[in-house]
Coordinates of C-alpha atoms and ligand atoms in Angstrom, one line a residue:
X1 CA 0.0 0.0 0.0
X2 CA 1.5 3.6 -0.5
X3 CA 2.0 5.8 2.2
X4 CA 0.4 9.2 2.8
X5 CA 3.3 10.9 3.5
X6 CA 7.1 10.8 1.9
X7 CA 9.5 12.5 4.5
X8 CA 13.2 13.3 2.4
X9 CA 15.7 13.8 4.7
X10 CA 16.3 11.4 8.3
X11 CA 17.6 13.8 10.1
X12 CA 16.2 15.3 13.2
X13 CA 13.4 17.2 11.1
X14 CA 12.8 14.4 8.8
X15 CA 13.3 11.5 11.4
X16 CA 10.4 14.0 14.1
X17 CA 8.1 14.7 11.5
X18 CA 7.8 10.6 10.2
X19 CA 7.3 9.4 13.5
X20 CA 4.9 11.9 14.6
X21 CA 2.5 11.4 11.6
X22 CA 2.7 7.6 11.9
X23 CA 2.2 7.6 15.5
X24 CA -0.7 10.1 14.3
X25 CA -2.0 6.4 12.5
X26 CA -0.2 8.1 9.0
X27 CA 1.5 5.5 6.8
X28 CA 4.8 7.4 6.0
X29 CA 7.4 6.6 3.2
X30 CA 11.1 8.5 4.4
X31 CA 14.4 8.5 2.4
X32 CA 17.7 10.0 2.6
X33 CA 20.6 10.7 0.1
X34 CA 23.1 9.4 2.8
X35 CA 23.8 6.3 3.4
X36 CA 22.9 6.4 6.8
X37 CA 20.1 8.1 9.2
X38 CA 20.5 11.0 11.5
X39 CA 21.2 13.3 9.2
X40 CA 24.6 15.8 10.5
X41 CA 23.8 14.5 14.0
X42 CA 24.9 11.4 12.7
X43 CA 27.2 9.3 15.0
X44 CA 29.6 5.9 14.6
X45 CA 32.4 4.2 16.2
X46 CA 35.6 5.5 13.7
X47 CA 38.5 2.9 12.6
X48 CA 39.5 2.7 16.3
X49 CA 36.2 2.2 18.2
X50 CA 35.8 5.7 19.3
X51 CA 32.3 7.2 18.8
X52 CA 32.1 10.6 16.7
X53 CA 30.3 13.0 15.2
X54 CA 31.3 12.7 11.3
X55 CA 29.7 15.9 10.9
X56 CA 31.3 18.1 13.7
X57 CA 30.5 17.5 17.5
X58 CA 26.5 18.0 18.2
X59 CA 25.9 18.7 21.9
X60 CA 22.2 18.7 22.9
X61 CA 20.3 20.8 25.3
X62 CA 16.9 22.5 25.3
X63 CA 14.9 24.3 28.2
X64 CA 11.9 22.6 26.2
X65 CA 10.5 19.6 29.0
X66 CA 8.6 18.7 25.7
X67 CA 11.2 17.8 23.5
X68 CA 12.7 16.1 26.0
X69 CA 9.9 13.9 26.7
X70 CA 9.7 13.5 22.6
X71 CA 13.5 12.4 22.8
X72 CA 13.1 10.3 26.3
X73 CA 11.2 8.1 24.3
X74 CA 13.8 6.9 21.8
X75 CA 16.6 7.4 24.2
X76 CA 18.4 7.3 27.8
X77 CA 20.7 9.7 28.8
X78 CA 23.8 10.4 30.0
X79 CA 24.4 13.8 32.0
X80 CA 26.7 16.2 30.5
X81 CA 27.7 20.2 30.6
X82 CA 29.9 21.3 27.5
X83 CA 32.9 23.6 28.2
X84 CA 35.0 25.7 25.9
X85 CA 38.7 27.2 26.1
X86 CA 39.5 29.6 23.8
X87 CA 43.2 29.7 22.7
X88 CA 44.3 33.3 23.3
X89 CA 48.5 34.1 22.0
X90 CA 49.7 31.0 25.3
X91 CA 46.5 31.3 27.6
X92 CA 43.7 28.6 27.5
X93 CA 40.2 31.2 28.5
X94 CA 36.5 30.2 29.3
X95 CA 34.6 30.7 26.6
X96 CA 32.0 32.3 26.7
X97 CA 33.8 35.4 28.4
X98 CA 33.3 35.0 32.4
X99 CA 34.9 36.4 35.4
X100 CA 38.0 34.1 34.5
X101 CA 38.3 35.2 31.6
X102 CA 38.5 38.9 31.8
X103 CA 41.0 38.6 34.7
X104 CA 43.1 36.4 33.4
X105 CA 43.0 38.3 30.2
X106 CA 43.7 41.5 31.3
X107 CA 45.5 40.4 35.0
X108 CA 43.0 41.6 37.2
X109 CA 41.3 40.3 40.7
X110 CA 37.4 41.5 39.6
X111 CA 34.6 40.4 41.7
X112 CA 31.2 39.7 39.5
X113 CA 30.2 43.7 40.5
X114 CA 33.9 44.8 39.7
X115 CA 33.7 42.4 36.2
X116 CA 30.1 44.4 35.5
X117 CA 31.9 47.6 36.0
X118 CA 34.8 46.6 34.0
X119 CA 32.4 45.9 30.8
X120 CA 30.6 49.3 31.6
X121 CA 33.8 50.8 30.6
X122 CA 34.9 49.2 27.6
X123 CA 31.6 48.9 25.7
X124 CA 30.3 51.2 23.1
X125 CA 26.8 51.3 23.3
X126 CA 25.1 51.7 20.0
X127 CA 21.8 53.3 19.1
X128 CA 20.8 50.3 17.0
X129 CA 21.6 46.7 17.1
X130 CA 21.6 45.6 13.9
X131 CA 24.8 43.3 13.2
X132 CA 27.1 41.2 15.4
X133 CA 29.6 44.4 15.7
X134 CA 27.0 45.9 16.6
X135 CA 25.8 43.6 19.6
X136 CA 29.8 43.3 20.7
X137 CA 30.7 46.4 20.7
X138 CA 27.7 47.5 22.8
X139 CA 28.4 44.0 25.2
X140 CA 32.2 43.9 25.6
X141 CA 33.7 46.7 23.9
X142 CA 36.4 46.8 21.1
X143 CA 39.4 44.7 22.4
X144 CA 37.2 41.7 23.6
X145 CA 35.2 41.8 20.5
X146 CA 38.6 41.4 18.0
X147 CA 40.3 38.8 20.7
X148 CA 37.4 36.5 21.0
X149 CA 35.2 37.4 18.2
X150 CA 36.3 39.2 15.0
X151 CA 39.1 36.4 13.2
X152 CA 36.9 33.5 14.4
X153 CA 33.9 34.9 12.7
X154 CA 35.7 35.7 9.6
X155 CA 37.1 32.1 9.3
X156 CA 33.6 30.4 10.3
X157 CA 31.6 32.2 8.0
X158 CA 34.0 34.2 5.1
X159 CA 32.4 37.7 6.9
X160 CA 32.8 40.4 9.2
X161 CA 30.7 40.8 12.3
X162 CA 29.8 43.9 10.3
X163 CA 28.3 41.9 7.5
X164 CA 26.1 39.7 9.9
X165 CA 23.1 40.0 11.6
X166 CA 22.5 40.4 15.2
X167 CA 21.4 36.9 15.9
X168 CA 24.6 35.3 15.4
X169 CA 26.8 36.8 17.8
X170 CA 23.5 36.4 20.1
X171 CA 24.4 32.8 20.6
X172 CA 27.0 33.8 22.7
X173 CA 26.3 35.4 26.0
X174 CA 28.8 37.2 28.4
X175 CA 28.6 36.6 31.9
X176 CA 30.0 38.5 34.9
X177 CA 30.3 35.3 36.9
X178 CA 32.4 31.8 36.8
X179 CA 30.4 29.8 35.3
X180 CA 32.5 28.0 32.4
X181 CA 29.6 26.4 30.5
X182 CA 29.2 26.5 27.5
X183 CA 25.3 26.3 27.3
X184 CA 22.9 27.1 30.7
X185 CA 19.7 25.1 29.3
X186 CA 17.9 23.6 31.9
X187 CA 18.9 19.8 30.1
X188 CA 22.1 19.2 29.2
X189 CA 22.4 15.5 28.1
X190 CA 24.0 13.2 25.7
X191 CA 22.0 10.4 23.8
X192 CA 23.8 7.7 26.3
X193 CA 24.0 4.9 23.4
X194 CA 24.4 7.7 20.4
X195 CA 22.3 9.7 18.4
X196 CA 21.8 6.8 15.5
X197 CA 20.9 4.4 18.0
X198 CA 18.4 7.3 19.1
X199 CA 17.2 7.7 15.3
X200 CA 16.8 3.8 14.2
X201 CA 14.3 3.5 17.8
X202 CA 12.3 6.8 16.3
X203 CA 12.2 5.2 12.7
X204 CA 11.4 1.8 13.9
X205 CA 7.7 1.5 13.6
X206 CA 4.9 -0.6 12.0
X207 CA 3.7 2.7 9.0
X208 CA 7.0 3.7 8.5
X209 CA 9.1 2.3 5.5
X210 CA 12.4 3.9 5.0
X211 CA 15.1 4.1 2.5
X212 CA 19.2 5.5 2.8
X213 CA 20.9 6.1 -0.2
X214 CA 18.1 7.5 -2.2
X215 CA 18.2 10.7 -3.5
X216 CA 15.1 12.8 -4.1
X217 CA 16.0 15.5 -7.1
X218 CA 12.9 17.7 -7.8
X219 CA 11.6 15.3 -10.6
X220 CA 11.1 12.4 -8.4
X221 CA 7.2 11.4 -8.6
X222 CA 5.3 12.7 -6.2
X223 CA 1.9 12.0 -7.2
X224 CA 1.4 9.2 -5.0
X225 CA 1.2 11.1 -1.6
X226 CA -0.8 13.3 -0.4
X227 CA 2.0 15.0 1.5
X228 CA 5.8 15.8 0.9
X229 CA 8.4 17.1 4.0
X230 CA 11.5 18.1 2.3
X231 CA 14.4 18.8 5.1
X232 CA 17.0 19.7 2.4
X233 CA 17.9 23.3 1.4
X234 CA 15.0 25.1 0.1
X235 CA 16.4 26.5 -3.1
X236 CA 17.6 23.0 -4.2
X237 CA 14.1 21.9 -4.4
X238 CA 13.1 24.5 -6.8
X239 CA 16.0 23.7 -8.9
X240 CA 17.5 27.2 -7.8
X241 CA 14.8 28.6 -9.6
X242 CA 15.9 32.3 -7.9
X243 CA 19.3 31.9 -7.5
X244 CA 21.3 30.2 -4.9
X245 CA 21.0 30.4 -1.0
X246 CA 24.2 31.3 0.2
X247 CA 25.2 28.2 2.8
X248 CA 28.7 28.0 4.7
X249 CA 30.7 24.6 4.8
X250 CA 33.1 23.0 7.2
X251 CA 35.6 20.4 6.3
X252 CA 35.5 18.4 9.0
X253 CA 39.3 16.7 9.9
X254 CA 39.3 13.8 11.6
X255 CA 42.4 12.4 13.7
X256 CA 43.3 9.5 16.1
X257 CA 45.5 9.5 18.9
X258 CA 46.6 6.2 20.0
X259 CA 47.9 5.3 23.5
X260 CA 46.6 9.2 24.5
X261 CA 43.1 9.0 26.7
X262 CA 42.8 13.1 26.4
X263 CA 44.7 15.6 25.0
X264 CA 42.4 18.3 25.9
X265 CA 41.4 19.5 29.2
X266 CA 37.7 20.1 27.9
X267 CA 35.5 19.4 25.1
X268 CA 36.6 22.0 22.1
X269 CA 39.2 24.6 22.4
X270 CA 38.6 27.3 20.0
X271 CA 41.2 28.6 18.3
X272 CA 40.0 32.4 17.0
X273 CA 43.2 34.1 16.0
X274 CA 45.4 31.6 14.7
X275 CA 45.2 28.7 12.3
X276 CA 42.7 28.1 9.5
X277 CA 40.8 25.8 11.7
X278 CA 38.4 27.0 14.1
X279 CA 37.8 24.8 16.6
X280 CA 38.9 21.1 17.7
X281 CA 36.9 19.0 19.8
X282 CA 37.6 15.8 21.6
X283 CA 35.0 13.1 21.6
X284 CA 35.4 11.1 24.8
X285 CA 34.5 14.0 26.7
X286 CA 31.1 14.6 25.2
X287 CA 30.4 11.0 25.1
X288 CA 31.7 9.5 28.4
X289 CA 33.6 6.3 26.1
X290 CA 36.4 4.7 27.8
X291 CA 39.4 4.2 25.7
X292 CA 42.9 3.9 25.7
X293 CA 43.2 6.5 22.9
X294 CA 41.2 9.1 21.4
X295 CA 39.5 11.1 18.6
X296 CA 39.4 14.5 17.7
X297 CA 38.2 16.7 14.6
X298 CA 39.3 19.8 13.4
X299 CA 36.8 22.6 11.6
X300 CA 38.2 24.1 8.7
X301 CA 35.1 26.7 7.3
X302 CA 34.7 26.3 3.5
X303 CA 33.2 28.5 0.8
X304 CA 32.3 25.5 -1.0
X305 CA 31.2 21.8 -0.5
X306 CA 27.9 20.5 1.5
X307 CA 25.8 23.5 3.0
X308 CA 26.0 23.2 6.9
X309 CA 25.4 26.8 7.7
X310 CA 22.3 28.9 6.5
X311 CA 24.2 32.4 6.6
X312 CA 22.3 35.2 9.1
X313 CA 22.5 38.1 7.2
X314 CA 19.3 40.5 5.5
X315 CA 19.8 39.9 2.1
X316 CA 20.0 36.2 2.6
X317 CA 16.3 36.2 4.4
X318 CA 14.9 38.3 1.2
X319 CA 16.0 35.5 -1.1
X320 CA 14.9 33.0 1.4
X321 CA 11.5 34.7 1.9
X322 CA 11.0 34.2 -2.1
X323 CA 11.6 30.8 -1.9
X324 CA 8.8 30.7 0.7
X325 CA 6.5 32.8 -1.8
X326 CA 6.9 29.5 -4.1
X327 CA 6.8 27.1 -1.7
X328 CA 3.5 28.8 -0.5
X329 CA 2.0 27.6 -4.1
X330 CA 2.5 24.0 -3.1
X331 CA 0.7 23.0 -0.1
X332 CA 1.3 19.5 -0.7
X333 CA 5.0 20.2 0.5
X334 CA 6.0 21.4 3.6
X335 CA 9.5 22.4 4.3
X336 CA 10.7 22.1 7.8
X337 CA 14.5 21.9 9.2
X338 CA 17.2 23.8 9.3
X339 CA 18.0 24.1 5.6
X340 CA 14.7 24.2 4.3
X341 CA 13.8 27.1 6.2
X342 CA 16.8 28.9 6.0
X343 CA 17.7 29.4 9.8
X344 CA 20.2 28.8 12.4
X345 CA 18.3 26.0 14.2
X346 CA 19.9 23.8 17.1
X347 CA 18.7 20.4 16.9
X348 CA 15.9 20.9 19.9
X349 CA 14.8 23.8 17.8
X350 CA 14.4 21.4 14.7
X351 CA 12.4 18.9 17.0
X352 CA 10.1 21.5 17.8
X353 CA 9.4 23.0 14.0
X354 CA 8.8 19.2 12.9
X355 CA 6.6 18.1 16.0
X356 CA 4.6 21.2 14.9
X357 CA 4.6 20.9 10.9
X358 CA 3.3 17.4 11.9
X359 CA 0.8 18.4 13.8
X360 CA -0.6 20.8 10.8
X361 CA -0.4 17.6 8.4
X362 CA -2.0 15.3 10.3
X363 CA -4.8 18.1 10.6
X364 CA -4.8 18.1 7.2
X365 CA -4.7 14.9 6.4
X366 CA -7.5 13.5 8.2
Ligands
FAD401 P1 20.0 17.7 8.5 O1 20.6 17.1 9.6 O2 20.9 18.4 7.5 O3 19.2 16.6 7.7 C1 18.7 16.7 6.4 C2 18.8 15.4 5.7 O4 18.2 15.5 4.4 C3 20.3 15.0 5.4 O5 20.6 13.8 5.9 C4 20.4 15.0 3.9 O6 21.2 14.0 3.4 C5 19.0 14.8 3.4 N1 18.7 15.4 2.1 C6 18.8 16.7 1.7 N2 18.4 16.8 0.5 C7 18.0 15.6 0.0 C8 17.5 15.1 -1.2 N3 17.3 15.9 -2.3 N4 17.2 13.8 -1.3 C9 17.4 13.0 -0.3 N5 17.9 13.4 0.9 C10 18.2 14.7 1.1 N6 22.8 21.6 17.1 C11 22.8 21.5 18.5 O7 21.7 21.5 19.0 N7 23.9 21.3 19.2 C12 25.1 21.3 18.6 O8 26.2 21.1 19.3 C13 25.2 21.4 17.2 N8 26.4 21.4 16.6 C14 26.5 21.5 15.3 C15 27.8 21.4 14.7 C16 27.9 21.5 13.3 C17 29.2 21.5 12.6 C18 26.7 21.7 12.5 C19 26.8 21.8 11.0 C20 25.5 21.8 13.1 C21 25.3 21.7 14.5 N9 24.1 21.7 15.1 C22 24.0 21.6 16.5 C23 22.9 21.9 14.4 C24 22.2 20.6 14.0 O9 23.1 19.8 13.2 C25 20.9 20.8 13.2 O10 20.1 21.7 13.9 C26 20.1 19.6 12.9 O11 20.9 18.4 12.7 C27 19.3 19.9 11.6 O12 18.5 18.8 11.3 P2 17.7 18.7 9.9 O13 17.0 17.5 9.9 O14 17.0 20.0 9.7 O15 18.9 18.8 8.8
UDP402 N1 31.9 33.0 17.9 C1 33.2 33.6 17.9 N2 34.2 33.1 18.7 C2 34.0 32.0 19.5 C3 32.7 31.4 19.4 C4 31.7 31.9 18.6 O1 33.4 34.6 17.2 O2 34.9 31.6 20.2 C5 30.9 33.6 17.0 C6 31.0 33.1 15.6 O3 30.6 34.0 14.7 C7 30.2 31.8 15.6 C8 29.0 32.3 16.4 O4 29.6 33.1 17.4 O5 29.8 31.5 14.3 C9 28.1 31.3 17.0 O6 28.9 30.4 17.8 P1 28.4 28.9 18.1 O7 29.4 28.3 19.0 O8 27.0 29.0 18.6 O9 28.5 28.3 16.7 P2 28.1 26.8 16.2 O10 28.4 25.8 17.3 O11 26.7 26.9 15.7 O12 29.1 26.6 15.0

């Protein structure tokens, strides 16, 4: 029998979205171009039986109790808070910029109030926020911004702060006291036996059929259901029709280190001045294995190759919002994820959009 629904894509949006219409009592068809599910939150033991992240370390947390339940479902979990050093000239510094930071930075003995007072007199308040200069200029003042902020956003994205919007630099915050986290969600976890384990338990069910290494390319037939999700960049399913979305790669390095447990005193270390990488994270830390050696991967932004990154920035959302125009004049397709709409989702953020584009088909649909 055919399905009512073909989902392309099994990542998070695709992989949500398919189990949330057949648990609806939807019969859904899902394929992916990869050869495997999960989409870039994809996980595997490499050569050496350490688990990583072939596309570049994924870190969940949410303050969403919903998502979590969602997830719960497919998954146990193991407890953990992500920290970040940034490499500054000899110094390893908390990032984002904390107490610790700023004294060690600039040898000083602040308190949180002295720390407050400190930013009070370096930042440059602007009338506007419009860009990421903008927002760091007004936060942490000049010298902070360039240390922390101005060569790592030019390698990750090709741009000035000056050339991107607000929201990027947002992700960031600054803190006054010692906290070293990276994230301060209220859930902070780890799938404990990986995300694809996590993905094949969401998939598994009696209405959904599923297929990896199947491309879907615009032509495909799609007369047979009565509804389409397309996770994949937007523009590629109009054949580009308007011109291409701008997207920002990574290369994604991979290395093994035998006979070494760690190498790195935290999860990534960032590296915003110096190298043409931009950061390098080690996986035992964010997965908890035990190993006698260990694996890291090194980010090397790209102009070119698979799109990772939508790029925040105004003329980017006008292009994307005439892609939506079209997409408006077929109903029968609904675009959810972080691709096909163009924005700078985390993966809880995806769950959410595809629990709720569900929710509107199965409305539909019934
Ligand atoms: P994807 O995961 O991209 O899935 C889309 C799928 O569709 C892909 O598998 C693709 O092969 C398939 N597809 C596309 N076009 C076609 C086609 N024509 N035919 C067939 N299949 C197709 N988020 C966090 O919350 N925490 C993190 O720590 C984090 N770290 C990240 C690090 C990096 C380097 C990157 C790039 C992202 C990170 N994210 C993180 C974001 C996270 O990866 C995304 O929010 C999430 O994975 C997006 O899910 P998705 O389903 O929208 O897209
Ligand atoms: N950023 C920076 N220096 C850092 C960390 C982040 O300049 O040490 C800026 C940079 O522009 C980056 C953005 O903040 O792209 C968002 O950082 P985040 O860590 O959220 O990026 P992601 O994990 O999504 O790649």
């Amino acid at each position: 029998m055919r399905a009512d629904v073909l989902v392309v894509g099994l990542g998070f949006a695709g992989s949500t979205a398919a189990r949330a219409l057949a648990d609806a009592g939807f019969r859904v068809h899902a394929i992916d171009r990869r050869p495997h599910l999960g989409g870039n939150a994809f996980d595997k033991p490499d050569a050496h039986g350490v688990t990583i992240h072939p596309y570049g370390p994924h870190i969940f947390h949410t303050n969403s109790t919903r998502i979590v339940q969602f997830l719960s479902r497919f998954t146990a979990w193991r407890p953990y808070e992500h920290r970040v050093l940034a490499k500054i000239g000899e110094q390893y510094l908390p990032m984002p910029i904390n107490r610790t930071t700023i004294n060690r930075m600039y040898g000083l003995n602040l308190d949180e109030k002295g720390v407050s007072v400190f930013l009070d007199s370096v930042r440059e308040p602007r009338a506007r926020i419009v860009t990421s200069e903008d927002l760091l200029l007004s936060t942490v003042g000049r010298d902070l911004c360039r240390t922390f902020f101005s060569g790592y956003t030019r390698k990750h994205w090709g741009l000035e702060l000056s050339e991107l919007s607000a929201s990027v630099a947002a992700r960031v915050p600054v803190r006054t006291s010692d906290d070293d986290r990276y994230f301060t969600d209220s859930f902070q976890a780890m799938p404990a036996d990986g995300y694809t384990t996590m993905f094949g338990r969401m998939i598994e069910h009696p209405l959904i059929s599923y297929e990896t290494g199947v491309d879907f390319d615009g032509r495909s037939d799609t007369t047979a259901y009565r509804q389409v999700i397309f996770t994949g960049p937007i523009d590629s399913y109009f054949q580009h029709r308007l011109g291409k979305l701008p997207y920002r790669s990574v290369e994604f390095r991979h290395e093994h280190h035998a006979s070494t447990p760690f190498l790195q005193a935290v999860g990534t270390i960032n590296f915003p001045n110096d190298f043409e990488y931009t950061r390098v994270t080690e996986f035992k830390h964010l997965t908890g294995q035990m190993h006698p050696g260990s694996s890291l991967v090194r980010e090397i932004p790209r102009g070119e190759g698979e799109p990772f990154y939508p790029i925040p920035r105004e003329e980017n959302h006008e292009l994307y919002k005439r892609y939506r125009m079209l997409a408006s004049a077929h109903p029968n397709v609904t675009f959810v994820g972080r691709l096909a709409e163009y924005r700078y989702y985390d993966m809880d953020q995806v769950v959410a959009a595809a629990l709720a584009a569900a929710q509107r088909i199965a409305g539909r649909l019934r």
